[in-house]
Short mmCIF file of C-alpha atoms in Angstrom, two decimals:
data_model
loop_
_atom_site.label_atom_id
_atom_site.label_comp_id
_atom_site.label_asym_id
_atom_site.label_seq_id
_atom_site.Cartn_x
_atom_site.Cartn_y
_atom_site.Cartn_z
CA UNK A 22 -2.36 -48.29 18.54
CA UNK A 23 -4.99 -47.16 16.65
CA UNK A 24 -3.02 -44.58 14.68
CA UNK A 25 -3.55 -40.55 13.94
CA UNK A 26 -7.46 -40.39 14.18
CA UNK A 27 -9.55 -37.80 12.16
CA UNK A 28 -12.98 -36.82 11.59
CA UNK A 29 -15.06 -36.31 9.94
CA UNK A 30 -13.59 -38.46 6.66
CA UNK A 31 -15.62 -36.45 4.27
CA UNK A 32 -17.64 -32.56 4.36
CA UNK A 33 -19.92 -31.29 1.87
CA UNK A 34 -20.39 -27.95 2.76
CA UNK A 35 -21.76 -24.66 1.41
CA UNK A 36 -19.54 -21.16 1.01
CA UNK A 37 -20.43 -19.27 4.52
CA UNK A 38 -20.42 -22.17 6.53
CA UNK A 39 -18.37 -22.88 9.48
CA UNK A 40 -16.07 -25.85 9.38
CA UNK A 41 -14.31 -27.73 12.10
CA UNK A 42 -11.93 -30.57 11.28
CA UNK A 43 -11.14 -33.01 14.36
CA UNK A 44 -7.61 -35.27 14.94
CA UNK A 45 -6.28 -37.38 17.58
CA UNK A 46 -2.94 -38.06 17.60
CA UNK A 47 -1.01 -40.61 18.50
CA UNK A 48 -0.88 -41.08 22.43
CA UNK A 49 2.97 -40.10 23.71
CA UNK A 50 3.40 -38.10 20.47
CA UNK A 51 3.97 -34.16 21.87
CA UNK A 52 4.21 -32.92 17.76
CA UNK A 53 1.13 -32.23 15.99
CA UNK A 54 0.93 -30.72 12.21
CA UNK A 55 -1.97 -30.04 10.11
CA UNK A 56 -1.74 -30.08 6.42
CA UNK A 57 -3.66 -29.27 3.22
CA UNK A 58 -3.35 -30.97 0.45
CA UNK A 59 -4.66 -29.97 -3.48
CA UNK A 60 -3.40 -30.57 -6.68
CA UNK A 61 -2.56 -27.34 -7.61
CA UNK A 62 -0.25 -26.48 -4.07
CA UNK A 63 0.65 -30.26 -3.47
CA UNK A 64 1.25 -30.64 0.09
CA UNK A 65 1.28 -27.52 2.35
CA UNK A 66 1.96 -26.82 6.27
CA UNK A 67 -0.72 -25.14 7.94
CA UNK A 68 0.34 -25.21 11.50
CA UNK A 69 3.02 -27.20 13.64
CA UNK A 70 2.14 -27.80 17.50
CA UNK A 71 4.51 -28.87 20.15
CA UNK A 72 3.27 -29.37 23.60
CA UNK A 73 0.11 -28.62 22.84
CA UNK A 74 1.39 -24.86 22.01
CA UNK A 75 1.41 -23.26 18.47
CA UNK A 76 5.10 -22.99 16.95
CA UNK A 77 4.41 -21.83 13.83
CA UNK A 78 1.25 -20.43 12.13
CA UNK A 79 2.73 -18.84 9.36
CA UNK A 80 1.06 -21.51 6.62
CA UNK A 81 -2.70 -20.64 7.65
CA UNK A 82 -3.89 -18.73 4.80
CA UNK A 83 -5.96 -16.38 6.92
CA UNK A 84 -8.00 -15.24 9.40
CA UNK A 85 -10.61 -17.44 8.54
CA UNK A 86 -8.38 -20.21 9.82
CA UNK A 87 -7.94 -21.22 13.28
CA UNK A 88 -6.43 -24.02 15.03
CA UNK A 89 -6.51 -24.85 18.62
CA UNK A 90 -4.90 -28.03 20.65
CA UNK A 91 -6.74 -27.84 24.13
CA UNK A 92 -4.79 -30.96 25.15
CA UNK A 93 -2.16 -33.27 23.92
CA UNK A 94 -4.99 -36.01 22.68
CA UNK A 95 -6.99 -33.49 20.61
CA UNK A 96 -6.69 -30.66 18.32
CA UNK A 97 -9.13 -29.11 15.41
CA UNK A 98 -8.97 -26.78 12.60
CA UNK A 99 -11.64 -24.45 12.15
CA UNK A 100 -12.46 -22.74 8.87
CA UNK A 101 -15.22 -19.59 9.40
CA UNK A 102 -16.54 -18.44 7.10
CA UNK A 103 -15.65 -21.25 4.50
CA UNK A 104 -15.19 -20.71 0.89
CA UNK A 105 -14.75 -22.99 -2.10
CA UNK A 106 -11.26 -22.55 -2.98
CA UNK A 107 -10.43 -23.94 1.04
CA UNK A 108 -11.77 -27.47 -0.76
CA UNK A 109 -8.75 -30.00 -0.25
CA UNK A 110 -8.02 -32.99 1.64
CA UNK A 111 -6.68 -31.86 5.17
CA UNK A 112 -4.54 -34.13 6.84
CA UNK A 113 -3.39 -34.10 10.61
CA UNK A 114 -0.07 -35.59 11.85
CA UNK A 115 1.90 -36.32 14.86
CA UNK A 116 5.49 -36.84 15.87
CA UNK A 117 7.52 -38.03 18.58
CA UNK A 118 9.73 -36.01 20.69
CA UNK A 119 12.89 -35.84 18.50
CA UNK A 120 13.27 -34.07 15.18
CA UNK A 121 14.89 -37.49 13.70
CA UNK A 122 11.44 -39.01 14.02
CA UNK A 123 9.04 -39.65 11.38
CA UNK A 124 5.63 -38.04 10.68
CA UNK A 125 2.43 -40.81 11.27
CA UNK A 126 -0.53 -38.89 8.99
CA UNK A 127 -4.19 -39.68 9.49
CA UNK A 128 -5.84 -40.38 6.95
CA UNK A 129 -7.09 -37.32 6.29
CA UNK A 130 -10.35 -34.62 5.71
CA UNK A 131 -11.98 -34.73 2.07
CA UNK A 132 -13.63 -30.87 2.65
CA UNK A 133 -15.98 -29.61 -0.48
CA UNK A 134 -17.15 -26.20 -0.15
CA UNK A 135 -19.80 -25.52 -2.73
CA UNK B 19 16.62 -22.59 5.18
CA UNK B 20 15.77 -25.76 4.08
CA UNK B 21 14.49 -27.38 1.10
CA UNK B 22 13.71 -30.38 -1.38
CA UNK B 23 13.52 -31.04 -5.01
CA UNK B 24 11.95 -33.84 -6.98
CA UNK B 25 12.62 -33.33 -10.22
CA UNK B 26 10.38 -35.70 -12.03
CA UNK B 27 6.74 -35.47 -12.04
CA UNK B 28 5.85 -38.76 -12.88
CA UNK B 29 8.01 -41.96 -13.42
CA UNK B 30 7.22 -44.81 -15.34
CA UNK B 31 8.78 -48.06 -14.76
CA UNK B 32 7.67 -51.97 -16.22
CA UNK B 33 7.19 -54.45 -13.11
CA UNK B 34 9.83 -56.00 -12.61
CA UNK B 35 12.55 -53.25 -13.36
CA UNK B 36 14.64 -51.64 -11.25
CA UNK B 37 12.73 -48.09 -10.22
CA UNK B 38 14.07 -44.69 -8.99
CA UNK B 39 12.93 -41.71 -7.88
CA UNK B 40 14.94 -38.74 -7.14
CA UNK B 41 15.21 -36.27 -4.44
CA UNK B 42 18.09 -33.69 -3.55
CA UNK B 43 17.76 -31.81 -0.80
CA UNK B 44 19.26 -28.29 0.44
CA UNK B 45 20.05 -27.60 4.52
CA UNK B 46 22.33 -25.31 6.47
CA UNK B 47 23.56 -27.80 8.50
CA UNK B 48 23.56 -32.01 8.26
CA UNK B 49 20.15 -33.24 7.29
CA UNK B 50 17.70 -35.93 8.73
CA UNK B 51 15.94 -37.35 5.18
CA UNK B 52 12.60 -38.84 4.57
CA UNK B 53 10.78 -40.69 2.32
CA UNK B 54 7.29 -41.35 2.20
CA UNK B 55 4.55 -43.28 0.27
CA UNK B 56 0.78 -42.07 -0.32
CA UNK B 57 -1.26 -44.48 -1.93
CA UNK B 58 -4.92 -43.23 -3.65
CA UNK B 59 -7.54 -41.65 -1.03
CA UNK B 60 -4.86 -42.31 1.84
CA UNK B 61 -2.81 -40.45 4.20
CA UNK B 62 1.08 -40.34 3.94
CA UNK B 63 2.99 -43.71 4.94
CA UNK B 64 6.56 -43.60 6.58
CA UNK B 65 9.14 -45.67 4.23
CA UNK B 66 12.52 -45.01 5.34
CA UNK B 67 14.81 -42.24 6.94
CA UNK B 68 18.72 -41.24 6.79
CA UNK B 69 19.48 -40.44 10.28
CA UNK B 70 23.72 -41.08 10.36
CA UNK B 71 25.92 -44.01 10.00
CA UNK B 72 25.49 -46.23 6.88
CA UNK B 73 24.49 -44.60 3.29
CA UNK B 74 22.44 -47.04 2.33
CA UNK B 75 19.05 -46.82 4.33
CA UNK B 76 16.68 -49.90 3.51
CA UNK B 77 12.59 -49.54 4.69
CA UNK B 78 9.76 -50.94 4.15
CA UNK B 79 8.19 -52.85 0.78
CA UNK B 80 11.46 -53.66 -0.27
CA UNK B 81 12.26 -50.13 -0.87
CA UNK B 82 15.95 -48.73 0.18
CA UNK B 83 17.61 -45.10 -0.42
CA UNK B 84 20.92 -44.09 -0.56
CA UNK B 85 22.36 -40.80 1.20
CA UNK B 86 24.93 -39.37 -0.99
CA UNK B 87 26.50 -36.30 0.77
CA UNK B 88 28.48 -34.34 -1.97
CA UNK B 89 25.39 -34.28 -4.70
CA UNK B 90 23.28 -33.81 -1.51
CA UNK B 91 20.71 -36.21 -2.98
CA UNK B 92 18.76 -39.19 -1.50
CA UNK B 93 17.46 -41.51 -4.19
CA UNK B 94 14.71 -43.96 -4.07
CA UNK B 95 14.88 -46.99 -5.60
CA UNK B 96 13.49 -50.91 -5.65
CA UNK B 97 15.85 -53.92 -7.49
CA UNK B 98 12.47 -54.84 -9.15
CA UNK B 99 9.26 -52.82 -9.27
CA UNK B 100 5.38 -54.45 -8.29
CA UNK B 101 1.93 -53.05 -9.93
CA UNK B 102 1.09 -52.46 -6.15
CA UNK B 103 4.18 -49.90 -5.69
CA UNK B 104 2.55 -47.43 -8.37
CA UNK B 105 2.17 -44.55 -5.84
CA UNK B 106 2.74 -40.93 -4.69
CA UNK B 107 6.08 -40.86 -3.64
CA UNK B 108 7.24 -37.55 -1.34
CA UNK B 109 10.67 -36.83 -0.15
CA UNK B 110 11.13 -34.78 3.41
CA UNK B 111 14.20 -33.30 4.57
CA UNK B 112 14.36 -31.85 7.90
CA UNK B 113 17.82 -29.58 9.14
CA UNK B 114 19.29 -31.28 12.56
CA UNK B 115 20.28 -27.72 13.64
CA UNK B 116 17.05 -26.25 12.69
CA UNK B 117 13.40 -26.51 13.07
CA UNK B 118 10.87 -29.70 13.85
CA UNK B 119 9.07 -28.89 10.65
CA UNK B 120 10.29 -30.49 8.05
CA UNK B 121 10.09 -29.66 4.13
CA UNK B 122 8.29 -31.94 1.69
CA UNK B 123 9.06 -32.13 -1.94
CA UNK B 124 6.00 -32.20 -4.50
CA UNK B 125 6.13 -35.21 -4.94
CA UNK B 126 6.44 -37.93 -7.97
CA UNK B 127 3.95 -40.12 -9.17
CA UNK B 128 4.94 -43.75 -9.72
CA UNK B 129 3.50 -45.95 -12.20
CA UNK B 130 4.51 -49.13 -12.89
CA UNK B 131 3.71 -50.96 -15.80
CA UNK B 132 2.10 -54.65 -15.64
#
Protein backbone atom coordinates (compact mmCIF):
# COMPACT_ATOMS: atom_id res chain seq x y z
CA UNK A 1 0.00 0.00 0.00
CA UNK A 2 1.10 3.10 -0.98
CA UNK A 3 0.22 4.90 2.23
CA UNK A 4 -1.95 8.31 3.09
CA UNK A 5 -1.37 10.27 -0.25
CA UNK A 6 -1.31 14.15 -0.38
CA UNK A 7 -0.84 16.86 -2.73
CA UNK A 8 0.40 19.14 -3.52
CA UNK A 9 3.81 18.65 -1.14
CA UNK A 10 4.51 22.32 -1.16
CA UNK A 11 2.19 25.94 -2.00
CA UNK A 12 3.52 29.28 -2.36
CA UNK A 13 0.70 31.33 -2.42
CA UNK A 14 -0.36 34.97 -2.14
CA UNK A 15 -3.01 36.45 0.72
CA UNK A 16 -6.52 36.34 -1.36
CA UNK A 17 -5.89 33.30 -3.03
CA UNK A 18 -7.87 30.22 -2.97
CA UNK A 19 -6.25 27.08 -1.68
CA UNK A 20 -7.21 23.47 -2.01
CA UNK A 21 -5.20 20.76 -0.26
CA UNK A 22 -5.78 17.07 -1.71
CA UNK A 23 -5.40 13.44 0.41
CA UNK A 24 -6.05 9.93 -0.29
CA UNK A 25 -6.32 7.77 2.33
CA UNK A 26 -5.61 4.58 2.90
CA UNK A 27 -7.99 2.12 0.93
CA UNK A 28 -10.41 0.16 3.71
CA UNK A 29 -9.67 3.02 6.16
CA UNK A 30 -13.50 4.68 6.84
CA UNK A 31 -11.59 7.58 9.39
CA UNK A 32 -10.18 10.54 7.87
CA UNK A 33 -8.59 13.66 9.95
CA UNK A 34 -6.98 16.70 8.74
CA UNK A 35 -4.48 18.51 10.78
CA UNK A 36 -2.42 21.72 10.98
CA UNK A 37 0.58 21.86 12.24
CA UNK A 38 2.88 25.28 13.35
CA UNK A 39 5.20 25.93 15.88
CA UNK A 40 3.41 28.19 17.79
CA UNK A 41 -0.13 25.74 18.13
CA UNK A 42 1.89 22.39 17.70
CA UNK A 43 -0.42 19.95 16.33
CA UNK A 44 -4.14 20.87 15.93
CA UNK A 45 -7.46 18.93 14.69
CA UNK A 46 -9.18 20.56 12.00
CA UNK A 47 -11.79 18.09 11.07
CA UNK A 48 -12.48 14.25 11.78
CA UNK A 49 -14.51 12.26 8.97
CA UNK A 50 -16.11 8.93 9.36
CA UNK A 51 -17.85 7.40 6.48
CA UNK A 52 -17.14 9.91 4.40
CA UNK A 53 -19.47 12.26 6.74
CA UNK A 54 -18.16 15.21 8.91
CA UNK A 55 -18.13 14.33 12.81
CA UNK A 56 -16.64 17.12 14.07
CA UNK A 57 -15.75 20.57 12.62
CA UNK A 58 -15.28 22.36 15.61
CA UNK A 59 -11.18 22.83 14.98
CA UNK A 60 -11.65 24.78 11.53
CA UNK A 61 -10.77 28.20 12.41
CA UNK A 62 -13.39 29.73 10.15
CA UNK A 63 -15.43 30.23 7.47
CA UNK A 64 -12.72 30.50 5.22
CA UNK A 65 -12.18 26.80 5.80
CA UNK A 66 -13.95 24.07 4.19
CA UNK A 67 -13.54 20.47 3.94
CA UNK A 68 -15.40 18.06 1.87
CA UNK A 69 -14.94 13.99 1.46
CA UNK A 70 -17.05 13.23 -1.78
CA UNK A 71 -16.01 9.57 -1.38
CA UNK A 72 -14.15 7.31 0.90
CA UNK A 73 -10.77 7.53 -1.46
CA UNK A 74 -10.66 11.35 -1.51
CA UNK A 75 -11.12 14.34 0.54
CA UNK A 76 -9.67 18.16 0.33
CA UNK A 77 -9.39 21.16 2.41
CA UNK A 78 -10.10 24.33 0.94
CA UNK A 79 -8.87 27.65 2.30
CA UNK A 80 -10.81 30.91 0.46
CA UNK A 81 -9.73 33.58 0.77
CA UNK A 82 -6.20 32.58 2.18
CA UNK A 83 -4.20 34.62 4.50
CA UNK A 84 -0.67 34.42 5.85
CA UNK A 85 -1.15 33.42 9.31
CA UNK A 86 -3.13 29.93 7.66
CA UNK A 87 0.86 29.15 6.63
CA UNK A 88 1.60 25.62 8.31
CA UNK A 89 2.22 22.22 7.29
CA UNK A 90 -1.29 20.45 6.88
CA UNK A 91 -1.33 16.93 7.31
CA UNK A 92 -4.19 14.39 6.38
CA UNK A 93 -4.74 11.04 8.18
CA UNK A 94 -6.73 7.95 8.15
CA UNK A 95 -7.86 5.24 10.50
CA UNK A 96 -9.34 1.98 10.56
CA UNK A 97 -12.68 1.13 11.81
CA UNK A 98 -12.01 0.80 15.58
CA UNK A 99 -11.04 3.56 17.97
CA UNK A 100 -8.01 1.19 19.29
CA UNK A 101 -6.42 1.73 15.90
CA UNK A 102 -3.63 3.90 15.07
CA UNK A 103 -3.51 7.10 12.96
CA UNK A 104 -1.28 6.51 9.36
CA UNK A 105 -0.39 10.52 8.48
CA UNK A 106 0.63 11.58 5.00
CA UNK A 107 3.23 13.27 4.74
CA UNK A 108 1.82 16.34 4.73
CA UNK A 109 1.08 20.14 2.92
CA UNK A 110 4.00 22.80 3.37
CA UNK A 111 1.30 25.97 2.59
CA UNK A 112 3.08 29.67 2.49
CA UNK A 113 0.75 32.42 2.13
CA UNK A 114 2.64 35.58 1.38
CA UNK B 1 -12.91 14.98 28.43
CA UNK B 2 -9.77 13.83 27.54
CA UNK B 3 -6.32 14.94 27.60
CA UNK B 4 -2.36 14.60 27.51
CA UNK B 5 0.62 16.16 29.03
CA UNK B 6 4.26 16.08 28.07
CA UNK B 7 5.97 17.80 30.37
CA UNK B 8 9.36 18.26 28.87
CA UNK B 9 10.01 20.27 25.90
CA UNK B 10 13.07 18.92 24.82
CA UNK B 11 15.18 15.93 26.17
CA UNK B 12 18.65 15.40 25.82
CA UNK B 13 20.17 12.08 26.08
CA UNK B 14 24.13 10.74 25.00
CA UNK B 15 23.82 7.66 22.47
CA UNK B 16 23.97 4.99 24.06
CA UNK B 17 21.97 5.89 27.33
CA UNK B 18 18.94 4.82 28.38
CA UNK B 19 16.20 7.66 27.09
CA UNK B 20 12.70 8.66 28.36
CA UNK B 21 10.13 10.69 27.54
CA UNK B 22 7.11 11.31 29.52
CA UNK B 23 3.49 11.43 28.95
CA UNK B 24 0.45 11.26 31.49
CA UNK B 25 -2.67 11.26 30.27
CA UNK B 26 -6.30 12.25 31.70
CA UNK B 27 -9.75 10.18 30.46
CA UNK B 28 -13.18 9.55 31.91
CA UNK B 29 -13.11 6.16 31.34
CA UNK B 30 -10.02 3.42 30.50
CA UNK B 31 -7.75 4.81 27.86
CA UNK B 32 -6.32 3.46 24.48
CA UNK B 33 -2.52 5.25 24.47
CA UNK B 34 -0.32 6.25 21.66
CA UNK B 35 2.91 7.09 20.85
CA UNK B 36 4.23 8.47 17.85
CA UNK B 37 7.50 9.56 16.10
CA UNK B 38 7.90 12.60 13.52
CA UNK B 39 11.13 12.83 12.08
CA UNK B 40 12.25 16.45 10.18
CA UNK B 41 9.94 17.47 7.05
CA UNK B 42 7.84 14.15 7.68
CA UNK B 43 4.48 13.14 8.63
CA UNK B 44 3.71 11.38 12.02
CA UNK B 45 4.95 7.60 12.34
CA UNK B 46 2.96 4.99 14.52
CA UNK B 47 5.42 3.51 17.38
CA UNK B 48 3.45 1.67 19.79
CA UNK B 49 -0.08 1.56 21.52
CA UNK B 50 -1.53 0.34 25.09
CA UNK B 51 -4.65 -1.34 24.15
CA UNK B 52 -5.20 -3.96 27.49
CA UNK B 53 -3.41 -6.88 28.84
CA UNK B 54 0.36 -6.54 29.54
CA UNK B 55 1.92 -3.03 30.89
CA UNK B 56 4.72 -3.15 29.10
CA UNK B 57 3.95 -2.34 25.33
CA UNK B 58 7.18 -2.81 23.05
CA UNK B 59 7.02 -1.11 19.14
CA UNK B 60 9.00 -0.36 16.73
CA UNK B 61 12.98 0.92 16.68
CA UNK B 62 13.53 -0.73 19.74
CA UNK B 63 11.32 1.58 21.52
CA UNK B 64 8.81 0.12 24.40
CA UNK B 65 6.33 2.07 26.91
CA UNK B 66 4.99 1.16 29.96
CA UNK B 67 1.18 1.75 31.04
CA UNK B 68 1.11 2.58 34.61
CA UNK B 69 -2.57 2.95 35.74
CA UNK B 70 -2.50 4.73 39.21
CA UNK B 71 0.02 7.77 38.02
CA UNK B 72 -2.02 7.48 34.77
CA UNK B 73 1.22 7.92 32.81
CA UNK B 74 2.71 6.09 29.76
CA UNK B 75 6.45 6.58 29.50
CA UNK B 76 8.68 6.23 26.58
CA UNK B 77 11.79 4.89 26.80
CA UNK B 78 14.86 2.95 24.77
CA UNK B 79 17.69 0.67 26.98
CA UNK B 80 20.21 2.63 24.78
CA UNK B 81 19.61 5.69 22.63
CA UNK B 82 20.93 6.03 18.53
CA UNK B 83 21.85 9.59 16.80
CA UNK B 84 19.03 8.43 14.33
CA UNK B 85 16.26 8.37 17.27
CA UNK B 86 16.73 12.29 17.82
CA UNK B 87 13.09 13.12 16.89
CA UNK B 88 9.67 14.69 17.62
CA UNK B 89 8.15 12.49 19.89
CA UNK B 90 4.03 12.96 20.46
CA UNK B 91 1.95 11.09 22.89
CA UNK B 92 -2.01 10.37 21.95
CA UNK B 93 -4.52 9.21 24.26
CA UNK B 94 -7.84 8.37 23.05
CA UNK B 95 -11.04 7.51 25.83
CA UNK B 96 -12.53 3.80 24.95
CA UNK B 97 -15.95 5.16 26.05
CA UNK B 98 -15.61 8.31 24.17
CA UNK B 99 -14.87 9.77 20.87
CA UNK B 100 -12.64 8.46 17.64
CA UNK B 101 -10.61 11.62 17.94
CA UNK B 102 -7.99 11.28 19.89
CA UNK B 103 -5.83 14.02 21.89
CA UNK B 104 -2.18 14.65 21.10
CA UNK B 105 0.27 16.05 23.52
CA UNK B 106 2.75 18.90 22.24
CA UNK B 107 5.11 17.01 21.88
CA UNK B 108 9.00 16.59 23.03
CA UNK B 109 11.90 16.99 21.07
CA UNK B 110 14.58 14.30 21.33
CA UNK B 111 18.12 14.84 20.88
CA UNK B 112 20.58 12.53 21.34
CA UNK B 113 24.02 13.21 21.72
CA UNK B 114 26.83 11.43 19.44
Amino acid sequence: DAGVIQSPRHEVTEMGQEVTLRCKPISGHNSLFWYRQTMMRGLELLIYFNNNVPIDDSGMPEDRFSAKMPNASFSTLKIQPSEPRDSAVYFCASSAGESYNEQFFGPGTRLTVL
Amino acid sequence: AQSVAQPEDQVNVAEGNPLTVKCTYSVSGNPYLFWYVQYPNRGLQFLLKYITGDNLVKGSYGFEAEFNKSQTSFHLKKPSALVSDSALHFCAVRDRGGSYIPTFGRGTSLIVHP
